[in-house]
Short mmCIF file of C-alpha atoms in Angstrom, two decimals:
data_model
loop_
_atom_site.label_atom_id
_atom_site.label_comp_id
_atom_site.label_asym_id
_atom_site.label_seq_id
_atom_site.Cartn_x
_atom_site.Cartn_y
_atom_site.Cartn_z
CA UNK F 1 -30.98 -46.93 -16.69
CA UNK F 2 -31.34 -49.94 -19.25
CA UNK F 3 -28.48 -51.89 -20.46
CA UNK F 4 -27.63 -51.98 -24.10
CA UNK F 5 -24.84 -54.48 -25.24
CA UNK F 6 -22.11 -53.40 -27.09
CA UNK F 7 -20.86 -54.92 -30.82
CA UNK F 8 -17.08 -56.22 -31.31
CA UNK F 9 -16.43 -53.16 -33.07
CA UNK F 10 -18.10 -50.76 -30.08
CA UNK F 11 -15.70 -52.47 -27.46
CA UNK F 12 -12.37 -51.37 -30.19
CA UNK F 13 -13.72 -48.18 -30.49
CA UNK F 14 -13.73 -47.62 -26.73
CA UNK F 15 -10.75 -49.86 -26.54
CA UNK F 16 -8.98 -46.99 -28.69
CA UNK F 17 -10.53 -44.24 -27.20
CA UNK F 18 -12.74 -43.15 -29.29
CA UNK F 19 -15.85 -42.75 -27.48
CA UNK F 20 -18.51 -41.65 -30.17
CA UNK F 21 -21.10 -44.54 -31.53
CA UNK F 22 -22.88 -45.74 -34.29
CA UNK F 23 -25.95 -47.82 -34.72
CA UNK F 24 -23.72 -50.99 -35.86
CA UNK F 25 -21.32 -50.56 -32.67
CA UNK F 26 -24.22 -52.15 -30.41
CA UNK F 27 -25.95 -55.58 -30.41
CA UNK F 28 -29.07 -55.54 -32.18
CA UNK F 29 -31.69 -52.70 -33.31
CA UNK F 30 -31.92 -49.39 -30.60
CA UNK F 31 -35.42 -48.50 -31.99
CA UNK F 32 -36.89 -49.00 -28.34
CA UNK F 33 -34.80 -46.40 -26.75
CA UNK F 34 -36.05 -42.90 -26.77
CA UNK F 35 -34.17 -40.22 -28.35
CA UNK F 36 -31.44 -38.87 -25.55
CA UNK F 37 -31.93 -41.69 -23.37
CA UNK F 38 -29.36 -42.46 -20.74
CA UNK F 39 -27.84 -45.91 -20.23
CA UNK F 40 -25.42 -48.43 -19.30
CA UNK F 41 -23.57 -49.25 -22.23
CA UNK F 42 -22.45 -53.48 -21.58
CA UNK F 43 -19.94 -55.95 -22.78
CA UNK F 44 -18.78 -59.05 -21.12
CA UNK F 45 -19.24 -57.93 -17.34
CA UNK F 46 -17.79 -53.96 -18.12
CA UNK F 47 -20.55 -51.68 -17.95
CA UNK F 48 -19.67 -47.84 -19.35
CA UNK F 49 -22.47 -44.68 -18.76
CA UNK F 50 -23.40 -42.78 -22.05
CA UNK F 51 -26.36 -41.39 -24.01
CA UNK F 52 -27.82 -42.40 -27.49
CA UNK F 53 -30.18 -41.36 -29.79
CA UNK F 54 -31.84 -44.26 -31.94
CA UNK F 55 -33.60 -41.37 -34.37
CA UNK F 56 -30.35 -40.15 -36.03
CA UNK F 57 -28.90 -41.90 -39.03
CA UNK F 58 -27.19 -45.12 -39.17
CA UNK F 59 -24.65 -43.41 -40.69
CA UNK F 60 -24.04 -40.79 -38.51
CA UNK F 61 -22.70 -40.73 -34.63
CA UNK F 62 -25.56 -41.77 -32.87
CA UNK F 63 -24.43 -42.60 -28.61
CA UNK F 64 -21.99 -40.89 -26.69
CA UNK F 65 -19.76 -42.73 -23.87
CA UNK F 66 -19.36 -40.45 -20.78
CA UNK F 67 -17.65 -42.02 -18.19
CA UNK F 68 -15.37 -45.44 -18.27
CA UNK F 69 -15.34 -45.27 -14.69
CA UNK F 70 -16.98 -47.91 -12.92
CA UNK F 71 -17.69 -45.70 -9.89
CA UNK F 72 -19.88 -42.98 -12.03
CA UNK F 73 -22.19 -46.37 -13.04
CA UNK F 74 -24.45 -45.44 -10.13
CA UNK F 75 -24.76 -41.47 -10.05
CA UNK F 76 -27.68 -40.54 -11.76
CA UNK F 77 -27.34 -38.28 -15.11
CA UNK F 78 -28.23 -35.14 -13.28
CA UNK F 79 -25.28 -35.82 -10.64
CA UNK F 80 -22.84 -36.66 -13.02
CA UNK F 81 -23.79 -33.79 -15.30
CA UNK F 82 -23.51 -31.13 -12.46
CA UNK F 83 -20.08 -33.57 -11.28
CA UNK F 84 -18.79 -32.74 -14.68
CA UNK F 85 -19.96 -28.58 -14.65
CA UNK F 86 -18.74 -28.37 -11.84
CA UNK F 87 -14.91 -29.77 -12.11
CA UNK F 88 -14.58 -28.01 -15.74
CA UNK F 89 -15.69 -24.82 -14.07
CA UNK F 90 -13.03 -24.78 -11.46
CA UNK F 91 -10.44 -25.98 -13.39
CA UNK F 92 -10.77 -22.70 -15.34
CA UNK F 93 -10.18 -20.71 -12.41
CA UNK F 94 -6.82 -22.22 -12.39
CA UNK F 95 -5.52 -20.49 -14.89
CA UNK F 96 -4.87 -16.71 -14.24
CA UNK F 97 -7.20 -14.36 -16.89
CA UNK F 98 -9.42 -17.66 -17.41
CA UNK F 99 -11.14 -17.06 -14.10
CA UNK F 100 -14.49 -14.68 -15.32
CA UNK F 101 -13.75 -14.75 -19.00
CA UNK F 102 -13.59 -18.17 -20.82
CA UNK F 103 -15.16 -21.25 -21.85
CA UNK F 104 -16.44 -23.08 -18.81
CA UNK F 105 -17.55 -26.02 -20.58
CA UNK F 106 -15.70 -28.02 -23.68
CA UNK F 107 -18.42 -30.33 -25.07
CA UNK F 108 -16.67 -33.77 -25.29
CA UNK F 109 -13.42 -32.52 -24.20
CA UNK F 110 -15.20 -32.01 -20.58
CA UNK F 111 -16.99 -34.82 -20.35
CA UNK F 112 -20.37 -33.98 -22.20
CA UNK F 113 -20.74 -34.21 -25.84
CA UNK F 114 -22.84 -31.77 -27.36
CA UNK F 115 -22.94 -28.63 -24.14
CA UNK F 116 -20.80 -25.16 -24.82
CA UNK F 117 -20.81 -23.09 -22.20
CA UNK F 118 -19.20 -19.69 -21.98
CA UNK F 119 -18.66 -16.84 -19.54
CA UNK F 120 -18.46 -13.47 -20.03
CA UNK F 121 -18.13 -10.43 -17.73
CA UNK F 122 -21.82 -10.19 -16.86
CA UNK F 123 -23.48 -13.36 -18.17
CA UNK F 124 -23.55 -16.69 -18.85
CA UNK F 125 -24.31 -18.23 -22.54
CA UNK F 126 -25.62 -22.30 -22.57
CA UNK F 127 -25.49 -24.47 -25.88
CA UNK F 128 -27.11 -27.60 -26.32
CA UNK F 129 -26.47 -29.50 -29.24
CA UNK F 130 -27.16 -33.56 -28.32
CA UNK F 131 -30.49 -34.82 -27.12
CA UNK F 132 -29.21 -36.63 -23.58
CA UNK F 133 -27.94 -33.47 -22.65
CA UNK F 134 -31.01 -31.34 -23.94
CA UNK F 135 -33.17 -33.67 -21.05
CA UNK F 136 -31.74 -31.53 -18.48
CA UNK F 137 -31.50 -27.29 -19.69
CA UNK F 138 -33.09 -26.34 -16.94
CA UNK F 139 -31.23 -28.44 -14.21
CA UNK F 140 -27.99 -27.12 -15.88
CA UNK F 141 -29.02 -23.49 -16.35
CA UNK F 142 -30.19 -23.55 -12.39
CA UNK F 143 -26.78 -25.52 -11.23
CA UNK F 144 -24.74 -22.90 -13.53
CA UNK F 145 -26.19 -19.63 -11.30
CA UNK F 146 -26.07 -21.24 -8.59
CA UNK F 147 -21.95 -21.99 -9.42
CA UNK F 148 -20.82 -18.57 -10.95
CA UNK F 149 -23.56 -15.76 -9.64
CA UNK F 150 -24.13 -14.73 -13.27
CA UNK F 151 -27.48 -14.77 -14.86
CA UNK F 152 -27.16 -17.69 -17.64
CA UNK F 153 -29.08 -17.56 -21.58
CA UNK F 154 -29.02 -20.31 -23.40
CA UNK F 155 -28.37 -19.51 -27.27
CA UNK F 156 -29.98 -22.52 -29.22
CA UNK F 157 -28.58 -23.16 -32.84
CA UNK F 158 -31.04 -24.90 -34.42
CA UNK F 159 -29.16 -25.89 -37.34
CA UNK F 160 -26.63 -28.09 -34.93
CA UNK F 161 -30.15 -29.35 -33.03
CA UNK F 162 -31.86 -30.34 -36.10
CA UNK F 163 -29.30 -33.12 -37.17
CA UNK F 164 -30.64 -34.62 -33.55
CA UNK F 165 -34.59 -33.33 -33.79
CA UNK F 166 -33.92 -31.07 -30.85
CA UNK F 167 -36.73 -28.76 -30.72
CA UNK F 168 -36.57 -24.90 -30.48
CA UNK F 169 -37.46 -23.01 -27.79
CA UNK F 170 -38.62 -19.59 -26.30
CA UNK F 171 -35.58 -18.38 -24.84
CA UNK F 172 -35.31 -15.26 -22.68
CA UNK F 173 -33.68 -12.64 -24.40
CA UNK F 174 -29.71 -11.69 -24.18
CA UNK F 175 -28.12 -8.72 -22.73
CA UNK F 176 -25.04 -6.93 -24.57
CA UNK F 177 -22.16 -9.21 -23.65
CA UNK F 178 -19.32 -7.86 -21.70
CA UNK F 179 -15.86 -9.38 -22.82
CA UNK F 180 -12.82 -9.25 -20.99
CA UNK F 181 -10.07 -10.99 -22.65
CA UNK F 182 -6.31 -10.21 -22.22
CA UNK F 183 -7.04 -7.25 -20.34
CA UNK F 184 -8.69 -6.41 -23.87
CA UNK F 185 -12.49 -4.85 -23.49
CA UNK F 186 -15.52 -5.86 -25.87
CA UNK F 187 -19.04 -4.51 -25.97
CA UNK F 188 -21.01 -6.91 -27.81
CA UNK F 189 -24.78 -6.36 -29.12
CA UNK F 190 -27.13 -10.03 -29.12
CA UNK F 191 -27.82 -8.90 -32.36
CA UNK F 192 -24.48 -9.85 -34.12
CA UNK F 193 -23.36 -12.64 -31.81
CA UNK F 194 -21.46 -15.27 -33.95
CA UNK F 195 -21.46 -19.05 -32.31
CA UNK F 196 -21.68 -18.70 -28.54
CA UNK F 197 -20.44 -14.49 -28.86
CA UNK F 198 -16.51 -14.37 -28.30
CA UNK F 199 -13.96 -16.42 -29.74
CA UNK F 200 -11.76 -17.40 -26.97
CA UNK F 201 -10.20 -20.13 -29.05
CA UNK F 202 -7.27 -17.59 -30.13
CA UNK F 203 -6.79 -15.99 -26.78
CA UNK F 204 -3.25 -16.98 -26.49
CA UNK F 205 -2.39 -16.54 -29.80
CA UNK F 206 -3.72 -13.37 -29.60
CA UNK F 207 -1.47 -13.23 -26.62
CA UNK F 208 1.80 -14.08 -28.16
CA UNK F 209 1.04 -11.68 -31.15
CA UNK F 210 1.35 -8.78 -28.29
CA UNK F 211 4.22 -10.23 -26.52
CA UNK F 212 6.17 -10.84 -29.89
CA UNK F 213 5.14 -7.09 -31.52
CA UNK F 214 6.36 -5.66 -28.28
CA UNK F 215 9.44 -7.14 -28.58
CA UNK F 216 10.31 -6.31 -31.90
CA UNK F 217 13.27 -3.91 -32.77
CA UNK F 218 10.70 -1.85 -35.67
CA UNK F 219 7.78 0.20 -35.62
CA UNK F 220 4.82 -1.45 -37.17
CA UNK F 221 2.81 1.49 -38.69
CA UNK F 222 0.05 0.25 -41.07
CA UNK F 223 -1.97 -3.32 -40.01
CA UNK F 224 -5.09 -5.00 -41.31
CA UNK F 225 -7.12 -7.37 -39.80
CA UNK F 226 -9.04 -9.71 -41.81
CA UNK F 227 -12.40 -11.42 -40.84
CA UNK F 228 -11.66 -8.93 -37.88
CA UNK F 229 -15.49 -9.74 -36.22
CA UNK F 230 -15.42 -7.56 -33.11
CA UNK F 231 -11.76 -6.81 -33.38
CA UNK F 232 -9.72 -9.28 -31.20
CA UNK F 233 -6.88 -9.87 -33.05
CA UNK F 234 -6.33 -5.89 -34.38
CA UNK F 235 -6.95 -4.80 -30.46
CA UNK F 236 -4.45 -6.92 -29.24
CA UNK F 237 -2.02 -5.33 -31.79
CA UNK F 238 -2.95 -1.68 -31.47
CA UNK F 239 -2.33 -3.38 -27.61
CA UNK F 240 1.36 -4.43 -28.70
CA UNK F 241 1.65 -0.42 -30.17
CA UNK F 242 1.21 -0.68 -33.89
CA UNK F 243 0.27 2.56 -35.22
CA UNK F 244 -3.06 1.81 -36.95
CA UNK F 245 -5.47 -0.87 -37.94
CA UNK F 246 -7.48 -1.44 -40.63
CA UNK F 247 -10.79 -3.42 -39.62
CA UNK F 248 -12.37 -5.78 -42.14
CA UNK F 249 -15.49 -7.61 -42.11
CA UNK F 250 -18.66 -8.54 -43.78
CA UNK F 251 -21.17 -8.57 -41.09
CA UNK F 252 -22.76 -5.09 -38.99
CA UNK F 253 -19.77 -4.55 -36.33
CA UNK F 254 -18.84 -0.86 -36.87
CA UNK F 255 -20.33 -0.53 -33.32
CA UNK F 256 -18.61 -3.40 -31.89
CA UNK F 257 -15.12 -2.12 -33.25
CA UNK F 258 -15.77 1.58 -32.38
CA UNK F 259 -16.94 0.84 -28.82
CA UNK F 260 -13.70 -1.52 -28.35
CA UNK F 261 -11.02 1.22 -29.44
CA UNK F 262 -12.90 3.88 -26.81
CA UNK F 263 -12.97 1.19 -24.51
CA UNK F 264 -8.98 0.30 -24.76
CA UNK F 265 -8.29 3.58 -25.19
CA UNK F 266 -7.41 3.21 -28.86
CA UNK F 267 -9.52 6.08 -30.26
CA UNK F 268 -7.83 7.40 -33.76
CA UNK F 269 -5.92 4.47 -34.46
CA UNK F 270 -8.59 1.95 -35.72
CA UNK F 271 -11.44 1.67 -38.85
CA UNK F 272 -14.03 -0.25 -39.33
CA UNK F 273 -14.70 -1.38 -42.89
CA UNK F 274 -17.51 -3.50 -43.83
CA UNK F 275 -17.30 -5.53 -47.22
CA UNK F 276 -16.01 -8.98 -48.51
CA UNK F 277 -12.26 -9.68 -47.47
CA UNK F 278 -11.18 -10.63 -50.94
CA UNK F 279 -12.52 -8.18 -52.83
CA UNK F 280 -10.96 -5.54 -50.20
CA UNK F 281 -7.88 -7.85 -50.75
CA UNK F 282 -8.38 -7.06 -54.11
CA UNK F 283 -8.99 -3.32 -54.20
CA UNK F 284 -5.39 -3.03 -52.29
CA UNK F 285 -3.12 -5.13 -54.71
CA UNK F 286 -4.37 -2.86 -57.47
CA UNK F 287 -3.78 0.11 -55.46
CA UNK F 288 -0.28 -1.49 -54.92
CA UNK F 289 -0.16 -0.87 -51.52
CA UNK F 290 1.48 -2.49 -47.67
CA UNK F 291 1.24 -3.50 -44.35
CA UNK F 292 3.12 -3.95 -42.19
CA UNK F 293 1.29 -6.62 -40.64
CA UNK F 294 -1.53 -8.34 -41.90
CA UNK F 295 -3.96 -10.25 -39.67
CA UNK F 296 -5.91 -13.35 -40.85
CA UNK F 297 -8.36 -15.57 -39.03
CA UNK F 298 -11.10 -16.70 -41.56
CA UNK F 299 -14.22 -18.68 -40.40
CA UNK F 300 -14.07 -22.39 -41.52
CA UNK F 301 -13.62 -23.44 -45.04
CA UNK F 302 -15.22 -26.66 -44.60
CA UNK F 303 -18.07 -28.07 -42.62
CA UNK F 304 -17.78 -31.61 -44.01
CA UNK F 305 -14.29 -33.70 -44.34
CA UNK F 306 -15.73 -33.87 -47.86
CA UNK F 307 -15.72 -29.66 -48.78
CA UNK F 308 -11.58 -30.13 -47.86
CA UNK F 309 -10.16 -29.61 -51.31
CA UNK F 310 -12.26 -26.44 -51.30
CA UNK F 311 -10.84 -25.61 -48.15
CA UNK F 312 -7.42 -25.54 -49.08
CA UNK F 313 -8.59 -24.18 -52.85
CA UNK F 314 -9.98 -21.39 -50.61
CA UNK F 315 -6.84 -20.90 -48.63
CA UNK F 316 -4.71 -20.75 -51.26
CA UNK F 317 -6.61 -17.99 -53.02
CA UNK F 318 -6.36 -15.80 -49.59
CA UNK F 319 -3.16 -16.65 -48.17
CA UNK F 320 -1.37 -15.60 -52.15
CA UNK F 321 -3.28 -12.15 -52.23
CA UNK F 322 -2.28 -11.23 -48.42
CA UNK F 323 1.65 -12.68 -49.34
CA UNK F 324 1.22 -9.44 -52.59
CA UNK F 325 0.31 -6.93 -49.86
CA UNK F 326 2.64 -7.84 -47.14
CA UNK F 327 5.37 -5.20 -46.92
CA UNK F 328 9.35 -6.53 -46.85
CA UNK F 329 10.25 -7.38 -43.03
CA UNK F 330 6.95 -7.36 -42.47
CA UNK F 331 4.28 -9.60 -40.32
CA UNK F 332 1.84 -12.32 -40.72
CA UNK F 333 -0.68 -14.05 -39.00
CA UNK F 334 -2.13 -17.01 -40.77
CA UNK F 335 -4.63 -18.80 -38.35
CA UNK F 336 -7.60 -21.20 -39.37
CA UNK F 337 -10.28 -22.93 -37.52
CA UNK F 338 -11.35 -25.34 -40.06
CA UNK F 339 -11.31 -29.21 -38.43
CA UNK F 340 -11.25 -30.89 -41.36
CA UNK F 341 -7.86 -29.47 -42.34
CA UNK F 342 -4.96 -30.51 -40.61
CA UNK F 343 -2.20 -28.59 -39.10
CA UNK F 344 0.26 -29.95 -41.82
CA UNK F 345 -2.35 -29.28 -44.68
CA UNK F 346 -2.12 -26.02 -43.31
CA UNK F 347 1.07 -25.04 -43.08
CA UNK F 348 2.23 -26.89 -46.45
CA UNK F 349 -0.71 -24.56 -48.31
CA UNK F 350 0.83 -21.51 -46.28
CA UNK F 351 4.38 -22.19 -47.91
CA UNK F 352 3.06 -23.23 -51.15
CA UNK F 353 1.41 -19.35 -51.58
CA UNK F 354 4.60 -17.94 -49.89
CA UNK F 355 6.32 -19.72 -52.80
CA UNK F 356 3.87 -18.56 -55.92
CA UNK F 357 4.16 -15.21 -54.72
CA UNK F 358 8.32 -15.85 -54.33
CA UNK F 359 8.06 -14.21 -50.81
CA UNK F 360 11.04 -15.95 -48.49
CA UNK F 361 9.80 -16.66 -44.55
CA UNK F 362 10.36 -17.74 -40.73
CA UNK F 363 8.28 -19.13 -39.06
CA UNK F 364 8.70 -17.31 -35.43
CA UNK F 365 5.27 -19.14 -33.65
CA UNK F 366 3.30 -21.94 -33.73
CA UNK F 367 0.06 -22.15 -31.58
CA UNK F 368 -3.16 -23.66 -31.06
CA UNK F 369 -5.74 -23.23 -28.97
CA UNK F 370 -6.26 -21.92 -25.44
CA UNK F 371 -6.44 -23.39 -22.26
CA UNK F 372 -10.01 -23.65 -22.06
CA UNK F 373 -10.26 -25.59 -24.94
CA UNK F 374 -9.00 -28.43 -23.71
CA UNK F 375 -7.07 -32.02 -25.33
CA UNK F 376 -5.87 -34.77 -25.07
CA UNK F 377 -3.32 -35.46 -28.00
CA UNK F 378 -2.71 -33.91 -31.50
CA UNK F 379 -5.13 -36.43 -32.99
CA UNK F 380 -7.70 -35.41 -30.49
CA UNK F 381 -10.77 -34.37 -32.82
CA UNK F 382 -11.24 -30.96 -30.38
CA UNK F 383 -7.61 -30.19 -31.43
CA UNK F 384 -8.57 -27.82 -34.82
CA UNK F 385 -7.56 -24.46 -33.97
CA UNK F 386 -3.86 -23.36 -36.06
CA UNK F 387 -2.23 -19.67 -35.77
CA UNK F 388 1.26 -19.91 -37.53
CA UNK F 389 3.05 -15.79 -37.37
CA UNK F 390 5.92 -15.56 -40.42
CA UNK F 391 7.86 -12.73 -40.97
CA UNK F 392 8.24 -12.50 -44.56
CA UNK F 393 11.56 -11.15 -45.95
#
């Protein structure tokens, strides 16, 4: 690997740990480096292992630092790449319920910027996002089978490979993906898969939805859940024994829903209604009517920190129409994945809709996301997911 010296303001940054690069952290132009290229990242006798890619913008993250460890300087990318698959992978199986069913691999969070990897019941699903980890699909797709015995896709997103000229490739076709999550059954076609196909982000939110609903001293009868995809969050209550749930969602997932409530054994007790959230939202208030409990777990507001104000605008608009169709003593579950808005940002706009409406509420959980999504600290940038439950009085 060839050295490349780090700037004053590289060494801080790593100093701080932050561990993500621009051009004008290093010494001097990278234009002789080839796009993913591994290297040895140098500053006054302190070498640190990472991968850089000279063709993205200077004003965009351009290097990656993998390892500070001055033991990893000699493995070679593919050992340390399989090093790193390999620890994530059994760290999993540490938790019980993570051990088939979760996200094997956390991008930066495990060790390698830019690879998502996620296991399901009967397969295996790769993403590659950063060039220096793009060098080496097929060694990763080969040490994955060889680790968990499942036959492993990769899912490219070429929108996320274009910002680093990633090319697109052939890829074999997907199977319908088996979920198991919570004890909680999904069917899922290839042809609707959001992402990398499940969100386990929520699973323990999901979780403690059950384990609070089932402690409750009231009957929930009537539930809704919004931006429902293939049904996680309304499963898990049906789970908990509310009555019914209303599905909503705007893409094709009537299958996906239907074949989860035969699955579970929820037959009867769940529809699937496809349309736009807020004009459903809509439709209800002039209706006038309730629920019980009301379910919401939007897909981000923003994908830039500078679309955050239309975030919250966004927000604000959804959380005051579900706070008009919330019934009294009733439940709700505001959760968001947005990264650019913070947990406080969130909760403040939360209370300030609560308050418009002039709805009173406790706050009875607080949660983020699961175990194999994995953090360092509050201000870690993996740390976005927020679920917040209020009973509203």
């Amino acid at each position: 690997m060839r050295t490349i010296t780090l700037s004053k303001s590289g060494v801080n940054k790593l100093r701080s740990h932050h561990r993500e690069l621009k051009h004008s952290d290093f010494d001097g132009p990278l234009r002789s480096l080839s796009p993913g290229e591994w290297c040895l990242m140098a500053s006054v006798g302190m070498e640190w292992v990472g991968y850089i890619n000279p063709l993205i913008d200077e004003k965009y993250v351009c290097a990656y630092v993998i390892s500070l460890d001055p033991e990893e300087v000699n493995l070679s990318p593919e050992e340390l790449i399989k090093n790193r698959i390999t620890k994530a992978f059994h760290r999993r199986r540490t938790f019980k319920g993570y051990e088939v069913n979760s996200r094997i691999f956390y991008g930066a969070s495990d060790g390698l910027p830019g690879l998502i990897i996620d296991k399901f019941t009967n397969a295996v699903i790769i993403q590659i996002n950063t060039a220096g980890i793009d060098r080496f699909r097929d060694i990763i797709k080969d040490h994955l089978e060889n680790l968990t015995k499942a036959s492993c896709y990769f899912l490219d997103n070429q929108k996320y490979r274009d910002k680093e000229g990633l090319p697109s490739f052939e890829t074999a076709p997907l199977p319908d993906i088996m979920v198991n999550e919570n004890d909680l059954k999904f069917k899922i076609r290839p042809v609707v898969l959001q992402k990398v196909g499940f969100y386990y982000d929520h699973r323990e939110n999901r979780y403690h939805l059950r384990l609070l609903l089932s402690r409750l001293g009231r009957e929930f009868k009537k539930g809704v859940d919004l931006f429902s995809y293939v049904g996680a969050w309304g499963m898990s209550a049906l789970k908990a024994g509310v009555h019914e749930l209303t599905f909503i969602d705007q893409g094709d997932l009537a299958f996906e829903v239907e074949e989860a409530l035969k699955m579970n054994g929820f037959e009867g007790r769940g529809l699937y209604q496809r349309g736009d959230v807020f004009s459903f939202l809509d439709h209800e208030i002039t209706l006038k009517n309730k629920f019980d409990l009301i379910l919401s777990d939007p897909p981000a507001f923003a994908k830039s920190a500078l679309q955050k104000k239309q975030a919250l605008d966004g927000y604000t608009k959804l959380h005051r129409k579900i706070f008009k169709l919330i019934s009294p003593g009733g439940l709700v579950t505001f959760s968001s994945c947005t990264q650019y808005v913070t947990h406080g940002e969130f909760q403040k706009n939360i209370l300030d809709a609560a308050e418009k409406e002039g709805k009173e509420i406790q706050l009875v959980f607080s949660g983020m996301q699961g175990w194999d999504h994995p953090i360092k600290s509050f201000e870690d940038r993996s740390n976005y997911i927020k679920s917040y439950f209020y009973f509203v009085e």
